[in-house]
Coordinates of C-alpha atoms in Angstrom, one line a residue:
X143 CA 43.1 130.3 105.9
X144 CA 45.6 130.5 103.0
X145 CA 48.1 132.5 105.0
X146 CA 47.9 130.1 107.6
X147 CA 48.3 127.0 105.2
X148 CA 51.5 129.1 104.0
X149 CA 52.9 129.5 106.8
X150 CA 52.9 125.5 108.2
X151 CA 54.1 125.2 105.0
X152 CA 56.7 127.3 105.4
X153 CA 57.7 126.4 108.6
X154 CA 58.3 122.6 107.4
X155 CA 59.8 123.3 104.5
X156 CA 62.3 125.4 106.5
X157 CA 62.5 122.2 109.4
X158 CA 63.5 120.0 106.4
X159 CA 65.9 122.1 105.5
X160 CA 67.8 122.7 108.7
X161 CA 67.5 118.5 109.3
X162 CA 69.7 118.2 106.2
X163 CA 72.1 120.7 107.0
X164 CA 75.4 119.5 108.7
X165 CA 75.5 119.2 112.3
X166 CA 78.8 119.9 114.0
X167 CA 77.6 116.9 115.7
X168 CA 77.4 114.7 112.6
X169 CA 79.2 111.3 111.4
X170 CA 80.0 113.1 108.4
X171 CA 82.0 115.8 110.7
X172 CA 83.6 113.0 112.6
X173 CA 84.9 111.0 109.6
X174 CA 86.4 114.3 108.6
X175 CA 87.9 114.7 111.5
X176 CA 89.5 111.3 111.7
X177 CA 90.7 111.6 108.2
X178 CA 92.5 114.8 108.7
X179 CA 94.7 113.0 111.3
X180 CA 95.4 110.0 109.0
X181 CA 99.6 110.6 108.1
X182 CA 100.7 111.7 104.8
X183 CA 101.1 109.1 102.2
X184 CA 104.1 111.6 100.9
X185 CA 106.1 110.4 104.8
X186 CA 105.2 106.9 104.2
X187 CA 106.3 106.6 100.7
X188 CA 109.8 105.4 100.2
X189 CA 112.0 108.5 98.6
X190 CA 115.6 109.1 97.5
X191 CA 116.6 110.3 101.1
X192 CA 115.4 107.2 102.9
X193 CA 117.1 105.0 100.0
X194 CA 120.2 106.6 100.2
X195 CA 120.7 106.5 103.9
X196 CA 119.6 102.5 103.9
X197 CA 122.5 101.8 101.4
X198 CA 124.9 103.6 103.9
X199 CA 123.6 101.8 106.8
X200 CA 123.2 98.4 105.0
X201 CA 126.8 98.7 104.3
X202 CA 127.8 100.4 107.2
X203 CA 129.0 103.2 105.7
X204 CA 129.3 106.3 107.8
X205 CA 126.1 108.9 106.7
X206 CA 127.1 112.0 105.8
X207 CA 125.9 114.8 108.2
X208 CA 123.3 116.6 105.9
X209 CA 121.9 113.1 105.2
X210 CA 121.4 112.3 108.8
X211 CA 120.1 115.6 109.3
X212 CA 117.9 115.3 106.4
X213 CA 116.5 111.2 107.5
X214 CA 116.3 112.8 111.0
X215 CA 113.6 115.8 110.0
X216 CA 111.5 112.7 108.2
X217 CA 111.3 110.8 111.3
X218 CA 110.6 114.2 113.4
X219 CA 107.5 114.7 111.3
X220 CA 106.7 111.2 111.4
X221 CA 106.2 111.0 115.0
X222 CA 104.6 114.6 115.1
X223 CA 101.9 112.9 112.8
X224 CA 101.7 109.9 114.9
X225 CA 101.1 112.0 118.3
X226 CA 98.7 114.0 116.4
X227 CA 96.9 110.7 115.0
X228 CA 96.8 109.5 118.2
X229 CA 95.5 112.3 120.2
X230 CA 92.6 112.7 117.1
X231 CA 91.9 109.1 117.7
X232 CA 91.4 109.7 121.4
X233 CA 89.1 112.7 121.3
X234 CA 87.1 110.8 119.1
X235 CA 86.9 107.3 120.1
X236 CA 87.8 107.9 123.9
X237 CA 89.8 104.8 123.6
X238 CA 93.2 106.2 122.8
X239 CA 95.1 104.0 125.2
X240 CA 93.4 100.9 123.8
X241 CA 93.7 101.8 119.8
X242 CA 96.3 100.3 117.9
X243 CA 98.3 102.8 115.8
X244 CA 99.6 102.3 112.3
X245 CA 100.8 105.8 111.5
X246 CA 103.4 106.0 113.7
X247 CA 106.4 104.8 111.3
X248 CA 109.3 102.3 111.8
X249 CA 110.1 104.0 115.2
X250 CA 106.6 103.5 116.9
X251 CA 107.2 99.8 116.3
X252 CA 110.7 99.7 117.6
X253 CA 110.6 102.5 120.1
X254 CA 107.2 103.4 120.8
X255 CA 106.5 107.3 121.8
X256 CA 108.0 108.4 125.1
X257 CA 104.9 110.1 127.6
X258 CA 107.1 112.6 129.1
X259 CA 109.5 114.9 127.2
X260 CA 112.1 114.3 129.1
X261 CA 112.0 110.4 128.0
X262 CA 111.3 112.0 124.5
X263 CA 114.2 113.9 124.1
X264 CA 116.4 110.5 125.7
X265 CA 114.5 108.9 123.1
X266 CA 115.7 110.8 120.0
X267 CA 119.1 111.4 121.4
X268 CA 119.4 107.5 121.1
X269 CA 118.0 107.2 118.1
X270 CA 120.1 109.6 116.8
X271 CA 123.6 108.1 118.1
X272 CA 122.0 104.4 117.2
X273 CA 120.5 104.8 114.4
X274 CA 121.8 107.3 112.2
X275 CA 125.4 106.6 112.7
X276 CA 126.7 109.3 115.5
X277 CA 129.0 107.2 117.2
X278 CA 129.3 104.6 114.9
X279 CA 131.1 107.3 112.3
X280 CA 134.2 106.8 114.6
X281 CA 134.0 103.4 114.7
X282 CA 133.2 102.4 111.3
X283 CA 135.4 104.5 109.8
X284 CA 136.7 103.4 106.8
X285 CA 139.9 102.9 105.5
X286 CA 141.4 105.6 103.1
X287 CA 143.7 103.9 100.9
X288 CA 142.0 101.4 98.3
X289 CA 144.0 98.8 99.2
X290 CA 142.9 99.0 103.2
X291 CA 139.3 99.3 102.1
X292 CA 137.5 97.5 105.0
X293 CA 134.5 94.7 103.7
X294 CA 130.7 96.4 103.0
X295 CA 129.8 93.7 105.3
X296 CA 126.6 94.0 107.6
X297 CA 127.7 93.4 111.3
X298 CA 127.8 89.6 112.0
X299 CA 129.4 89.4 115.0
X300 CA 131.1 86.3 113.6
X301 CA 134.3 85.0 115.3
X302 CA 137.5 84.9 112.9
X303 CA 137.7 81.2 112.8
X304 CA 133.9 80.9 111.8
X305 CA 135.4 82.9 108.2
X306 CA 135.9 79.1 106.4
X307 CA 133.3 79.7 103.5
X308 CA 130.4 77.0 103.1
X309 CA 132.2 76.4 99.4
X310 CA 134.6 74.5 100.9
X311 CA 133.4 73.0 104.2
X312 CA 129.9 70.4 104.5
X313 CA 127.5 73.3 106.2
X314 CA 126.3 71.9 109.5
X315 CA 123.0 72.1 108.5
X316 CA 123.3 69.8 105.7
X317 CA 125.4 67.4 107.5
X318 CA 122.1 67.1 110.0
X319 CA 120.0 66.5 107.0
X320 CA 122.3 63.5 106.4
X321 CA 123.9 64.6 103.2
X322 CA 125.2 67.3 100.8
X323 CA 122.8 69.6 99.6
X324 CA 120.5 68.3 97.3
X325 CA 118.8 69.6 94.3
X326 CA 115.4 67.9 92.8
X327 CA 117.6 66.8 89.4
X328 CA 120.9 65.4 89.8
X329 CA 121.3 65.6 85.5
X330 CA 121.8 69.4 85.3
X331 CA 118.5 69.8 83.7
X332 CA 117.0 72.8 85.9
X333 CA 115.6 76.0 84.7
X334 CA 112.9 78.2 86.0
X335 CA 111.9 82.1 86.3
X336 CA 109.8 84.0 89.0
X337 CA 107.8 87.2 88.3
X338 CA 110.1 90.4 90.2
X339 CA 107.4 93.2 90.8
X340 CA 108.3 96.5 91.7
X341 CA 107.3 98.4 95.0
X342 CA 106.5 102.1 94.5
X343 CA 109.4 104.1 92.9
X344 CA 110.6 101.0 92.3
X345 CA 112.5 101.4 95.9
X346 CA 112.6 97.2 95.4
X347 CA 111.8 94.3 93.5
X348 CA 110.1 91.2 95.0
X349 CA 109.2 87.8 94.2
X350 CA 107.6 84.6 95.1
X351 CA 109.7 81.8 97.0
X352 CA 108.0 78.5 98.4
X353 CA 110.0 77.2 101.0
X354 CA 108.3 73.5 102.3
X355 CA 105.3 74.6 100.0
X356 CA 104.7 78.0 101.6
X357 CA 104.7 80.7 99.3
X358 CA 106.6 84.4 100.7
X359 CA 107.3 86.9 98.5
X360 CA 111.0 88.2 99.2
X361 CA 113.6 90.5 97.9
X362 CA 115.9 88.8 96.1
X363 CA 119.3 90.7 97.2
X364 CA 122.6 90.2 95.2
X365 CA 124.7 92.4 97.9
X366 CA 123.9 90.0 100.9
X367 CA 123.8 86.1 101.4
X368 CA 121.2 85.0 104.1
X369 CA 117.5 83.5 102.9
X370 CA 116.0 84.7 105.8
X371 CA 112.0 84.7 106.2
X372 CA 109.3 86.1 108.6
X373 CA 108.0 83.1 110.5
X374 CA 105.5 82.1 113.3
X375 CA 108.4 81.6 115.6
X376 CA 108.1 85.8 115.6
X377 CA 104.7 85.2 117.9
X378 CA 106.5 85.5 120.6
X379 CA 109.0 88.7 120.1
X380 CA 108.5 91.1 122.9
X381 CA 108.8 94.9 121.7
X382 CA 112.6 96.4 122.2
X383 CA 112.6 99.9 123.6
X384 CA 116.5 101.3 122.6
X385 CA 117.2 104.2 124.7
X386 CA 114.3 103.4 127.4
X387 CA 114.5 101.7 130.8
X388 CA 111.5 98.9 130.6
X389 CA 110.5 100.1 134.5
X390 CA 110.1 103.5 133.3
X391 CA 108.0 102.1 131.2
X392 CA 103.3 102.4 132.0
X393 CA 101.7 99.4 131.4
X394 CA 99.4 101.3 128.9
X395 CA 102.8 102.3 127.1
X396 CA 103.8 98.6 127.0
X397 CA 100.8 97.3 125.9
X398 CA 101.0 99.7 123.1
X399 CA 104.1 98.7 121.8
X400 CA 103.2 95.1 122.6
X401 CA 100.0 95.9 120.0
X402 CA 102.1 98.0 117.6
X403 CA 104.6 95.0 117.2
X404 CA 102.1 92.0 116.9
X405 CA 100.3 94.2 114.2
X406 CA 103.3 94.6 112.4
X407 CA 104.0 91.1 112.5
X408 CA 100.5 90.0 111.5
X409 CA 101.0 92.3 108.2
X410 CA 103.9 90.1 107.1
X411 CA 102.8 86.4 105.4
X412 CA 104.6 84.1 107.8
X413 CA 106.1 80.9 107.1
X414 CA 105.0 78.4 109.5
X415 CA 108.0 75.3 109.6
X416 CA 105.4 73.2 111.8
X417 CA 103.0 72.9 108.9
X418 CA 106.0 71.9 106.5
X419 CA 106.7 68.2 105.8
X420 CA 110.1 68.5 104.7
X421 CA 111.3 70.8 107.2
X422 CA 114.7 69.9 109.8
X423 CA 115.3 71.6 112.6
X424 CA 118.9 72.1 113.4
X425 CA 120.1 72.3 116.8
X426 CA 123.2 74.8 117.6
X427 CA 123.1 77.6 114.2
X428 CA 122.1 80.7 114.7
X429 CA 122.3 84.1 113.2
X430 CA 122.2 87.8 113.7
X431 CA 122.1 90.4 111.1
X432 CA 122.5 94.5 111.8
X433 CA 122.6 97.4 110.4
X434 CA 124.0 101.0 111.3
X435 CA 120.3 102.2 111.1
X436 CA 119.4 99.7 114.2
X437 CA 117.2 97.9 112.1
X438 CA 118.0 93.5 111.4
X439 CA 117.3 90.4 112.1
X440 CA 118.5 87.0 114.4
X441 CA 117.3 84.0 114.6
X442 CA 117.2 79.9 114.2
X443 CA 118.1 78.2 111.2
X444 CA 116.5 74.8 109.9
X445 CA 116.5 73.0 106.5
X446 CA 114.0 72.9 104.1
X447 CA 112.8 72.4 100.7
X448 CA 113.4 75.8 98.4
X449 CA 111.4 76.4 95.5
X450 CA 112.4 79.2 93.0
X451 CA 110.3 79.0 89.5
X452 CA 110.6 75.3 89.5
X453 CA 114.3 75.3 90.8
X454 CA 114.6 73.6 94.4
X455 CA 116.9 72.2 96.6
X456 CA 117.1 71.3 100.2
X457 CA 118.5 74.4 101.6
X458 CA 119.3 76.5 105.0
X459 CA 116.4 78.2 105.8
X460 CA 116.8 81.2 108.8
X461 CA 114.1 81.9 110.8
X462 CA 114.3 84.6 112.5
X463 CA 112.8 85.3 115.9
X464 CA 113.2 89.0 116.2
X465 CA 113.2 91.9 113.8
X466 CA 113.4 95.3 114.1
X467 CA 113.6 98.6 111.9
X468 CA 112.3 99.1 108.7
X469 CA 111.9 95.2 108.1
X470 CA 109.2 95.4 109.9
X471 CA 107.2 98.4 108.6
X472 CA 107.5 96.6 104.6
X473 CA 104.6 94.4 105.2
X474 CA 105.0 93.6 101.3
X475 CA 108.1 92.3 102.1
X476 CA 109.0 88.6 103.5
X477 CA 112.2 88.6 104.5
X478 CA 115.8 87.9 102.0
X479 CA 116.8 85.8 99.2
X480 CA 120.8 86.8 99.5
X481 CA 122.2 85.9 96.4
X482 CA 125.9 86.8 96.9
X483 CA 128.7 84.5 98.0
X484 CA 128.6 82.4 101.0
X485 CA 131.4 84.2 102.6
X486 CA 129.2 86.6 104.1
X487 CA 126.8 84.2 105.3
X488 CA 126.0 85.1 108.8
X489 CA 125.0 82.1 110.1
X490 CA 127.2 80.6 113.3
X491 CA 129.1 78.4 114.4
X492 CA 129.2 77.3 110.2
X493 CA 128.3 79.8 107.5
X494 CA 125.7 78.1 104.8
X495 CA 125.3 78.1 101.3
X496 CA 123.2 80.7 99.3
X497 CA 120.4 79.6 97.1
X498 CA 122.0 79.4 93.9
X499 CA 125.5 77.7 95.5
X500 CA 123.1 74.9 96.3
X501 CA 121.2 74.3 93.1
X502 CA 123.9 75.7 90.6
X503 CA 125.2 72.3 89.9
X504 CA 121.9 71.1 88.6
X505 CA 121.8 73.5 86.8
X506 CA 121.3 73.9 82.8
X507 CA 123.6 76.4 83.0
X508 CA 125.6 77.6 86.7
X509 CA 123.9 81.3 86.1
X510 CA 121.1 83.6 87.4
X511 CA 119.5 86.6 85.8
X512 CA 118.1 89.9 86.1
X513 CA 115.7 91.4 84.3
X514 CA 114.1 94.3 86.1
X515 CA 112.0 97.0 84.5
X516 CA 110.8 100.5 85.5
X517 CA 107.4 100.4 86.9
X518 CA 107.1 97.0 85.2
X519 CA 107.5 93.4 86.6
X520 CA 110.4 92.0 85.6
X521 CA 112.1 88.4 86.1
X522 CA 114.6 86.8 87.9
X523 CA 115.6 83.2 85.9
X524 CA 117.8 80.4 87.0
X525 CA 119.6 78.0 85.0
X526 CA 119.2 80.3 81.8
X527 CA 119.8 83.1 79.5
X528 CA 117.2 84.0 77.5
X529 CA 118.1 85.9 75.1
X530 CA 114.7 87.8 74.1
X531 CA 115.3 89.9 77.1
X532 CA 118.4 91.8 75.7
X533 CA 119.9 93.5 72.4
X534 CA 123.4 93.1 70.8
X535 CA 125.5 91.1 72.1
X536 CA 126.0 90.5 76.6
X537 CA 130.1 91.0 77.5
X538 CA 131.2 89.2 80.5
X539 CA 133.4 90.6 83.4
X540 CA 135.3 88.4 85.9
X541 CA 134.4 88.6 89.2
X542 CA 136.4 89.2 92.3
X543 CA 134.3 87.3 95.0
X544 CA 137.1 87.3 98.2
X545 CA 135.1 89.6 99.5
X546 CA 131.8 87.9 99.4
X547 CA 130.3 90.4 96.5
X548 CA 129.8 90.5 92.6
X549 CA 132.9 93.0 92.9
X550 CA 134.6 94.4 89.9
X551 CA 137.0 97.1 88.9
X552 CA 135.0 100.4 87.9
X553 CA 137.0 103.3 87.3
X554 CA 136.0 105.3 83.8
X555 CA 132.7 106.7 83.0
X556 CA 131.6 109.0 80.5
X557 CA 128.9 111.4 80.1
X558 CA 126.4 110.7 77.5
X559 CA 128.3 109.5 74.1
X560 CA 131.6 111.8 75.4
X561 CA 135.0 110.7 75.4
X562 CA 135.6 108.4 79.0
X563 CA 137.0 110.0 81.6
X564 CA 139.0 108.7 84.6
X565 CA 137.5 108.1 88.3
X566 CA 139.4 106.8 90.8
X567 CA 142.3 104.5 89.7
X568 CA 142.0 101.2 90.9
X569 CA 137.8 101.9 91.7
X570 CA 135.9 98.8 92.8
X571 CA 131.9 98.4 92.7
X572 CA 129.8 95.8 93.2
X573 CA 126.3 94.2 91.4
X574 CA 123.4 94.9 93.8
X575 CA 119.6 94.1 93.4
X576 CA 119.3 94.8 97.0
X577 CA 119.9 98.7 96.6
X578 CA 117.8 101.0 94.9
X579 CA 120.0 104.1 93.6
X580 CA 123.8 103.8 91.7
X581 CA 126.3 105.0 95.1
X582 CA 129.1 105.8 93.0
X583 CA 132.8 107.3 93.3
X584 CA 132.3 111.1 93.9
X585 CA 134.6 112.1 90.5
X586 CA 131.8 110.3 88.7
X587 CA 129.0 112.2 90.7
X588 CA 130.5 115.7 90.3
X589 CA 131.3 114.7 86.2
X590 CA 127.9 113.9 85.5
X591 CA 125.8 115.9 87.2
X592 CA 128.4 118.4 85.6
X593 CA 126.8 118.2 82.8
X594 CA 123.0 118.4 84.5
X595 CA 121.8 122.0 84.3
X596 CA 120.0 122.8 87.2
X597 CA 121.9 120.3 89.4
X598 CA 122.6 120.6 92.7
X599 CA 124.0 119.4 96.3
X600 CA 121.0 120.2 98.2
X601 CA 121.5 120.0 101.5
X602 CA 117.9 120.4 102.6
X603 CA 117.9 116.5 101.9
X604 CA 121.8 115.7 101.9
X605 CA 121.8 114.5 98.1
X606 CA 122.0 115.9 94.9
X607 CA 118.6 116.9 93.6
X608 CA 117.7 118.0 90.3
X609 CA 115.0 119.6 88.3
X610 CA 111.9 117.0 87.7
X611 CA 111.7 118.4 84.4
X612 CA 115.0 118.1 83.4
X613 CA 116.2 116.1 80.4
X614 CA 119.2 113.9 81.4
X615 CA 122.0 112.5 79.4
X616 CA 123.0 109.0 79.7
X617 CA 125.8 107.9 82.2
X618 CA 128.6 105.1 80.4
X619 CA 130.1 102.9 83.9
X620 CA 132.7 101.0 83.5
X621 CA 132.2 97.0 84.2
X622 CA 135.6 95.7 84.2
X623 CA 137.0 96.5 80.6
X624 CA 133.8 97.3 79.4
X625 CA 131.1 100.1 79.5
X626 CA 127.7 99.5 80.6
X627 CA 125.0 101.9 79.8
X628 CA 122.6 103.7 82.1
X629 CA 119.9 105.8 80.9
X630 CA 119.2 109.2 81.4
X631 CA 115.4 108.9 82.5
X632 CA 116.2 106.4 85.0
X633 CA 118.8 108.7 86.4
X634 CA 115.9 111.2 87.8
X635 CA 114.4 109.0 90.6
X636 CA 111.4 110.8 92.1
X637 CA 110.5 114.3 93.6
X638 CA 111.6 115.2 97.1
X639 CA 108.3 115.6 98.4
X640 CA 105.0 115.4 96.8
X641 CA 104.2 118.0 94.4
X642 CA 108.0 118.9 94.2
X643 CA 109.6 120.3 91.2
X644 CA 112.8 119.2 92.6
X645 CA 113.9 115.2 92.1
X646 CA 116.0 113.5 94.0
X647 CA 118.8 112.0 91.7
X648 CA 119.4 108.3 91.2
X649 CA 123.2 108.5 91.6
X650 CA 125.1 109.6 94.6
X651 CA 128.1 109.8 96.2
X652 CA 129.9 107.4 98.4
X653 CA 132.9 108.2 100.7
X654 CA 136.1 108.2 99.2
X655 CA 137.5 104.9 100.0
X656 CA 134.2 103.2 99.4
X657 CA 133.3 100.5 96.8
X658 CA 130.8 101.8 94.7
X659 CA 127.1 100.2 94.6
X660 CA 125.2 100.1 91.4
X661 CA 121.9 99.2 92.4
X662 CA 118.1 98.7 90.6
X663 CA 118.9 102.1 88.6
X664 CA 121.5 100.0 87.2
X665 CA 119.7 96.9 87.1
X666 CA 116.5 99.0 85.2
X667 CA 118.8 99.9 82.0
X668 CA 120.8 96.5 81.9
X669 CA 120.1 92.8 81.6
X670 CA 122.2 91.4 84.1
X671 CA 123.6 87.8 84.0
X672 CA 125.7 86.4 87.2
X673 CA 127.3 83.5 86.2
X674 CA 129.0 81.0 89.0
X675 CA 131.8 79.9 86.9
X676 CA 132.3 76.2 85.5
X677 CA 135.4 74.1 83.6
X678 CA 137.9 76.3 86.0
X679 CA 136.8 79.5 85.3
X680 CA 135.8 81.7 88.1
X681 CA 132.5 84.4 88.5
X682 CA 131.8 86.4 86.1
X683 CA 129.1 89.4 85.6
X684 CA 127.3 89.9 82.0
X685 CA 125.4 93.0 80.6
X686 CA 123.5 94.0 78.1
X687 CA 121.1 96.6 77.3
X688 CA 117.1 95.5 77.4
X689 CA 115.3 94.5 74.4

């Protein structure tokens, strides 16, 4: 009787133990499964690659063949991961055709996968003349002397005689509000500041607007001069399919891209003019904004109340109606608060003021700062300089605005506290929040990183790449007549890949030719004032090292 009591017992004790074993046929084993196929974190990160070849497109600049190559092998592995994601989702769910996917990257959205390889190699071929440049190298070209340098302008597709700058002619769109822009005080007594938070790698900075009472964040950009927001009026984009004939095209693809898109667009906080009190729709302006990557932006344009920290003013207000590219994959990201001059104002027939051209004469003072921080929120303040936020004492550089930019005459550096040396004679740069890295004249590449053991031009990702671990000296630019610090651990921007003992560097090369770009790694080591000008002096651009 024992035995036979041991043995039941036994045999359930041996049943309970099997039950809690895993089953191949388990949850626990499908959730695994689904995870594996989730894309790398690593490919949808921002990184010194994708940052440099951004720049070059948002200029225009021609990228450099390794580069390409380098942005092409990225988007190769993001649409291997996507496929894979998508096939894992179907052998799971057995709803593949009707699942949205969110890991395919900025070209899912914009292209969608091709179903046959035939339309996937027509696909990348596209993509590759399009987007990367190809083609456009030929084009584009730029000019080789310094004095035939060709603008950094995006592609506006603006007519000559639409050039007349909104300083000097009543925009149309304040003419249809009935009057001259108008700030909220009339006695020059404005001042406010907005938080500027940092995206990872600090690849931008972004900050609350209210436009008609609707908060967007948006990235303040000092290199371009549309406000430009995501909007309901997006609803009703259809999906674009570059490089693809729409009747090639399955219904099940097209409703995939058409899901793909209105996902994208939900992920975006969308200002709604409908729901605004103060808003003034403007028949006949409109505007387009490209870049060489095929990403941008086009659109309406209305007028609206514009609310910066407590600064406002009735003010242009582009809405776009379809955008494309990497706009759309920054769901943290609202659309543009160009801060340049109006001469690059894409807006047609009439270009429009920026932001601070409309409220700087209520201001306390015509000027603008920024403070930004490494993996810190900073501040953008108008009307002000406060001078808590920087040491010693800020120098002030004139401006040259003809071409649109905060542009000014760079060309000496110097390597830690050594002697200056000379770049290129004559060597322009301009002030750019809207860039993440320094794009610099190559004599002051190759002289600092000169200095950089363990530096190198890697063409694996079509930069300069150092070791993470390296200790880097400080790099003196010149800023006019004057030298502006940047710091040596801001200089080492982030690893290639995850895990990587090799960092991408935070100052690159730019074609000879090319004005240089000192972006946020500038921006990080410097408290940066742009002042408008006043009592017949023109722009000018002050620095000063953070507090």
């Amino acid at each position: 009787m024992h035995s036979s009591l041991y043995f039941t017992l036994t045999l359930c004790f041996a049943t309970l133990l099997a039950l809690a074993a895993p089953s191949s046929k388990s949850g626990i084993q499908k959730r695994s499964f689904i995870v594996k196929r989730v894309a790398s974190p690593r490919l949808k990160a921002r990184d010194g690659v994708e940052e440099m070849a951004k720049a070059f497109n948002k200029y225009n600049i021609p990228v450099p063949r390794d580069l390409k190559n380098a942005v092409e092998k990225r988007q190769l592995k993001k649409r291997q991961l996507a496929a894979a994601n998508r096939v894992g989702k179907r052998s799971v769910s057995q709803r593949g055709p009707q699942r949205r996917d969110d890991m395919g990257g900025e070209q899912n959205v914009r292209l969608g996968l091709a179903a046959s390889s035939s339309q996937r190699r027509s696909q990348l071929a596209h993509q590759r003349r399009d987007s990367m440049g190809g083609d456009q190298d030929v084009r584009l070209g730029l000019a080789a002397s310094m004095g035939q340098r060709r603008s950094l302008h995006p592609r506006q597709d603006q007519d000559p005689a639409a050039e007349q700058t909104a300083a000097t002619q009543q925009p149309a769109a304040e003419a249809q509000a009935g009057n001259q822009t108008q700030s909220k005080a009339q006695g020059g007594d404005q001042n406010g500041s907005v938080e500027a938070t940092p995206e990872k790698n600090d690849a931008e900075y972004l900050a609350p607007v209210k436009i008609g009472g609707q908060e967007l964040v948006l990235d303040f950009d000092t290199g371009s001069s549309d406000l430009w927001v995501f909007n309901t009026q997006l609803k009703n984009q259809q999906p674009q399919q570059p490089g693809l004939q729409t009747g090639g095209q399955s219904a099940q693809q097209s409703a995939q891209q058409a899901g793909q898109l209105e996902k994208a667009i939900d992920s975006h906080t969308l200002y709604n003019p409908q729901q605004s009190q103060t808003f003034k729709e403007v028949p006949g302006l409109q505007f387009k904004i490209s870049y060489g990557d095929g990403s941008g932006a086009q659109g309406t344009v209305g007028m609206d109340i514009v609310e910066v920290g407590g600064v406002q003013a009735e003010q242009a207000v582009q809405l776009a109606t379809s955008v494309t590219g990497s706009f759309l994959q920054d769901s943290k990201n609202n659309g543009l608060m160009g801060l340049a001059f109006s001469k690059i104002n894409t807006v047609k027939p009439e270009k429009q003021k920026t932001f601070f051209e409309s409220v700087m004469p209520s201001l306390q003072e015509p000027v603008f700062t920024a403070d930004l921080r490494r993996n810190a929120t900073g501040a953008y303040e108008f009307g002000t300089i406060d001078r808590s936020k920087f040491q010693g004492d800020m120098v002030f550089t004139p401006v040259n605005n003809s071409q649109g930019f905060w542009q000014f005459t760079s060309e000496r550096f110097a390597v830690g506290d050594g002697q200056p040396q000379q770049a290129t004679a004559g060597g322009q740069a301009i002030a750019d929040t809207g860039t993440t890295l320094i794009l610099a004249d190559k004599n002051i590449v190759q002289g600092y990183y000169s200095q950089v053991q363990g530096a190198q031009n890697n063409k694996e990702v079509g930069g300069v790449t150092i070791p993470c671990n390296q200790q880097l000296p400080d790099l003196m630019l010149a800023v006019g007549d004057n030298m502006a610090r940047v710091t040596g651990d801001q200089i080492n921007f982030a690893p290639i890949e995850d895990g990587s003992a090799e960092c991408f560097g935070g100052i690159q090369a730019v074609p000879p030719g090319t004005m240089g770009i000192y972006g946020d790694i500038f921006f990080k080591s410097n408290f940066v004032a742009f002042q408008g000008g006043s009592n017949g002096q023109g722009p000018s651009l002050g620095f000063a090292q953070h507090a």
